[in-house]
mmCIF file of C-alpha atoms in Angstrom:
data_model
loop_
_atom_site.group_PDB
_atom_site.id
_atom_site.type_symbol
_atom_site.label_atom_id
_atom_site.label_comp_id
_atom_site.label_asym_id
_atom_site.label_seq_id
_atom_site.Cartn_x
_atom_site.Cartn_y
_atom_site.Cartn_z
ATOM 1 C CA MET A 1 9.153 14.807 -26.108
ATOM 2 C CA LYS A 2 9.937 11.323 -27.479
ATOM 3 C CA ARG A 3 8.507 8.721 -24.759
ATOM 4 C CA PRO A 4 11.142 7.434 -22.806
ATOM 5 C CA SER A 5 11.226 3.757 -21.803
ATOM 6 C CA ALA A 6 10.427 3.483 -19.003
ATOM 7 C CA ILE A 7 6.934 4.867 -19.792
ATOM 8 C CA TRP A 8 6.419 1.612 -22.347
ATOM 9 C CA ILE A 9 7.878 -0.646 -19.417
ATOM 10 C CA GLY A 10 6.062 1.306 -16.406
ATOM 11 C CA PRO A 11 2.534 0.423 -18.510
ATOM 12 C CA LEU A 12 3.369 -2.665 -18.627
ATOM 13 C CA LEU A 13 4.280 -4.359 -16.055
ATOM 14 C CA MET A 14 1.304 -2.159 -14.650
ATOM 15 C CA LEU A 15 -1.080 -4.328 -17.107
ATOM 16 C CA ALA A 16 0.976 -7.950 -15.721
ATOM 17 C CA ARG A 17 -0.128 -6.809 -12.293
ATOM 18 C CA SER A 18 -4.104 -6.338 -13.910
ATOM 19 C CA VAL A 19 -3.345 -9.841 -15.457
ATOM 20 C CA SER A 20 -2.382 -11.787 -11.944
ATOM 21 C CA GLY A 21 -5.730 -9.746 -10.324
ATOM 22 C CA ILE A 22 -7.610 -11.935 -12.931
ATOM 23 C CA ALA A 23 -6.564 -14.726 -12.881
ATOM 24 C CA ALA A 24 -7.080 -14.515 -8.825
ATOM 25 C CA ILE A 25 -10.130 -13.572 -9.921
ATOM 26 C CA VAL A 26 -10.574 -16.465 -12.480
ATOM 27 C CA VAL A 27 -9.816 -19.555 -9.431
ATOM 28 C CA ILE A 28 -12.176 -18.112 -7.353
ATOM 29 C CA LEU A 29 -15.205 -18.319 -9.847
ATOM 30 C CA THR A 30 -13.860 -22.003 -11.222
ATOM 31 C CA GLU A 31 -13.484 -23.555 -7.399
ATOM 32 C CA TRP A 32 -16.273 -20.862 -6.152
ATOM 33 C CA GLN A 33 -17.570 -23.516 -3.557
ATOM 34 C CA ASN A 34 -13.462 -24.133 -1.652
ATOM 35 C CA PHE A 35 -13.792 -19.733 -1.467
ATOM 36 C CA ALA A 36 -17.445 -20.191 -0.515
ATOM 37 C CA ARG A 37 -16.659 -23.285 2.069
ATOM 38 C CA THR A 38 -13.920 -20.684 3.657
ATOM 39 C CA ILE A 39 -15.764 -17.680 4.712
ATOM 40 C CA SER A 40 -17.934 -18.077 8.334
ATOM 41 C CA ILE A 41 -20.729 -15.091 8.338
ATOM 42 C CA ASP A 42 -22.389 -14.348 11.918
ATOM 43 C CA LEU A 43 -25.384 -12.374 11.629
ATOM 44 C CA ASN A 44 -27.532 -12.664 15.261
ATOM 45 C CA GLY A 45 -25.457 -14.721 17.061
ATOM 46 C CA GLN A 46 -25.456 -17.611 14.698
ATOM 47 C CA SER A 47 -22.285 -18.674 12.617
ATOM 48 C CA GLU A 48 -22.988 -18.853 9.113
ATOM 49 C CA GLN A 49 -20.013 -21.661 7.354
ATOM 50 C CA GLY A 50 -20.968 -21.377 4.056
ATOM 51 C CA GLY A 51 -23.765 -20.628 2.757
ATOM 52 C CA VAL A 52 -25.940 -17.407 1.326
ATOM 53 C CA ALA A 53 -24.557 -15.294 3.149
ATOM 54 C CA ALA A 54 -20.773 -16.365 2.404
ATOM 55 C CA ASP A 55 -21.878 -16.281 -1.219
ATOM 56 C CA ILE A 56 -23.144 -12.852 -0.963
ATOM 57 C CA ALA A 57 -19.883 -11.478 0.234
ATOM 58 C CA LEU A 58 -17.863 -13.613 -1.941
ATOM 59 C CA TRP A 59 -20.174 -11.932 -5.045
ATOM 60 C CA ILE A 60 -18.780 -8.769 -3.684
ATOM 61 C CA PHE A 61 -14.901 -9.060 -2.905
ATOM 62 C CA VAL A 62 -15.122 -10.228 -6.774
ATOM 63 C CA GLY A 63 -16.782 -7.356 -8.386
ATOM 64 C CA VAL A 64 -14.739 -5.081 -5.825
ATOM 65 C CA TYR A 65 -11.607 -6.930 -7.041
ATOM 66 C CA ALA A 66 -12.675 -6.650 -10.307
ATOM 67 C CA ALA A 67 -13.869 -3.090 -10.628
ATOM 68 C CA GLY A 68 -10.750 -2.335 -9.300
ATOM 69 C CA GLN A 69 -8.288 -4.504 -11.910
ATOM 70 C CA LEU A 70 -9.932 -2.209 -14.677
ATOM 71 C CA PHE A 71 -9.693 0.992 -12.822
ATOM 72 C CA TYR A 72 -5.337 0.072 -12.697
ATOM 73 C CA ILE A 73 -5.891 -0.762 -16.794
ATOM 74 C CA ALA A 74 -7.291 2.429 -17.330
ATOM 75 C CA LEU A 75 -4.355 4.265 -15.357
ATOM 76 C CA ALA A 76 -1.916 2.325 -16.571
ATOM 77 C CA GLY A 77 -3.123 3.866 -19.671
ATOM 78 C CA PHE A 78 -3.158 7.515 -17.807
ATOM 79 C CA VAL A 79 0.313 6.625 -17.283
ATOM 80 C CA PHE A 80 1.348 5.423 -20.955
ATOM 81 C CA LEU A 81 0.320 8.819 -22.183
ATOM 82 C CA GLY A 82 2.098 10.923 -19.890
ATOM 83 C CA GLN A 83 -0.251 11.572 -16.760
ATOM 84 C CA SER A 84 1.701 12.568 -14.079
ATOM 85 C CA TRP A 85 -1.179 12.462 -12.204
ATOM 86 C CA ALA A 86 -2.162 9.080 -13.002
ATOM 87 C CA ARG A 87 2.173 8.392 -12.674
ATOM 88 C CA ASN A 88 1.721 9.253 -9.129
ATOM 89 C CA VAL A 89 -1.561 7.403 -8.176
ATOM 90 C CA ALA A 90 0.111 4.093 -9.735
ATOM 91 C CA MET A 91 3.115 4.600 -7.334
ATOM 92 C CA ALA A 92 1.329 5.714 -4.290
ATOM 93 C CA VAL A 93 -0.638 1.928 -5.185
ATOM 94 C CA ALA A 94 2.640 -0.382 -5.498
ATOM 95 C CA THR A 95 3.896 1.143 -2.157
ATOM 96 C CA LEU A 96 0.281 0.340 -0.754
ATOM 97 C CA SER A 97 0.765 -3.320 -1.828
ATOM 98 C CA ILE A 98 4.957 -3.608 -0.623
ATOM 99 C CA LEU A 99 4.053 -2.020 2.132
ATOM 100 C CA PHE A 100 0.642 -4.481 2.647
ATOM 101 C CA ALA A 101 3.402 -7.285 2.292
ATOM 102 C CA PHE A 102 5.797 -6.489 4.378
ATOM 103 C CA GLY A 103 2.891 -5.398 6.855
ATOM 104 C CA ASN A 104 1.477 -9.322 6.285
ATOM 105 C CA TYR A 105 4.281 -10.804 7.010
ATOM 106 C CA LEU A 106 5.742 -9.094 9.799
ATOM 107 C CA LEU A 107 2.135 -9.160 11.739
ATOM 108 C CA ASN A 108 1.252 -12.160 10.988
ATOM 109 C CA GLY A 109 3.744 -14.575 9.926
ATOM 110 C CA ALA A 110 2.350 -14.960 6.519
ATOM 111 C CA ALA A 111 5.161 -16.396 4.230
ATOM 112 C CA ILE A 112 6.469 -14.610 0.802
ATOM 113 C CA THR A 113 5.643 -16.991 -1.600
ATOM 114 C CA PHE A 114 5.306 -17.484 -5.963
ATOM 115 C CA LYS A 115 2.091 -19.187 -4.939
ATOM 116 C CA THR A 116 1.600 -15.958 -2.219
ATOM 117 C CA THR A 117 2.269 -13.212 -3.312
ATOM 118 C CA LEU A 118 5.774 -13.375 -4.929
ATOM 119 C CA LEU A 119 4.737 -12.354 -8.482
ATOM 120 C CA GLY A 120 2.808 -9.366 -7.318
ATOM 121 C CA LEU A 121 5.505 -7.881 -4.667
ATOM 122 C CA THR A 122 8.100 -8.111 -7.577
ATOM 123 C CA LEU A 123 5.427 -6.299 -10.477
ATOM 124 C CA ASP A 124 5.108 -3.766 -7.861
ATOM 125 C CA ILE A 125 8.351 -3.162 -7.156
ATOM 126 C CA LEU A 126 10.041 -3.088 -9.938
ATOM 127 C CA ILE A 127 6.744 -0.524 -10.686
ATOM 128 C CA LEU A 128 7.926 1.691 -7.957
ATOM 129 C CA LEU A 129 11.686 1.549 -9.439
ATOM 130 C CA THR A 130 10.207 2.194 -13.269
ATOM 131 C CA LEU A 131 7.161 4.859 -12.749
ATOM 132 C CA SER A 132 10.125 6.200 -10.164
ATOM 133 C CA SER A 133 12.974 7.000 -12.687
ATOM 134 C CA ALA A 134 14.068 10.247 -13.929
ATOM 135 C CA PRO A 135 13.190 9.808 -17.321
ATOM 136 C CA ALA A 136 9.284 9.284 -16.532
ATOM 137 C CA ARG A 137 9.072 11.740 -13.754
ATOM 138 C CA GLU A 138 10.308 14.365 -16.633
ATOM 139 C CA PHE A 139 8.336 12.720 -19.398
ATOM 140 C CA ALA A 140 5.572 13.465 -17.233
ATOM 141 C CA ARG A 141 6.297 16.809 -16.186
ATOM 142 C CA GLY A 142 6.643 17.668 -19.557
ATOM 143 C CA ARG A 143 3.392 16.771 -20.796
ATOM 144 C CA LYS A 144 2.176 18.670 -17.708
ATOM 145 C CA LEU A 145 4.012 21.826 -18.887
ATOM 146 C CA ILE A 146 3.364 21.277 -22.627
ATOM 147 C CA ARG A 147 -0.960 21.266 -21.454
ATOM 148 C CA VAL A 148 -0.171 23.923 -19.259
ATOM 149 C CA THR A 149 1.763 26.615 -21.662
ATOM 150 C CA GLY A 150 0.610 25.159 -24.915
ATOM 151 C CA ILE A 151 3.842 25.231 -26.287
#
């Protein structure tokens, strides 16, 4: 079965989404002190602004976020290979990201700007539309049928 354009474009959009996440990590690493100063941690009833605890918290955040980006890159590869489960997980992640941006706007009044969430939100919507298309669905299901029946 020939790979449809949606299966080419979807993983490319997913990679673009990961590149934007990696760019965010680079910004955090280059502006470490500015980010660390914004973190306030309450230990034993004493609030600490910045400091070692903030550095540890920021390292944990960056590590988890980087692992998430690596997972998303691997997921893009599985989508490209026609794995139906990967396509479903990618659509679920895009949906959750869209809902998170909407909830943040609705509850906190967070502006959706190019500097904050517009690029990621746009890519998530495009990923969702691309991977939910009929050709992408048929390709992933067709690959599953070939694997199960051996045809």
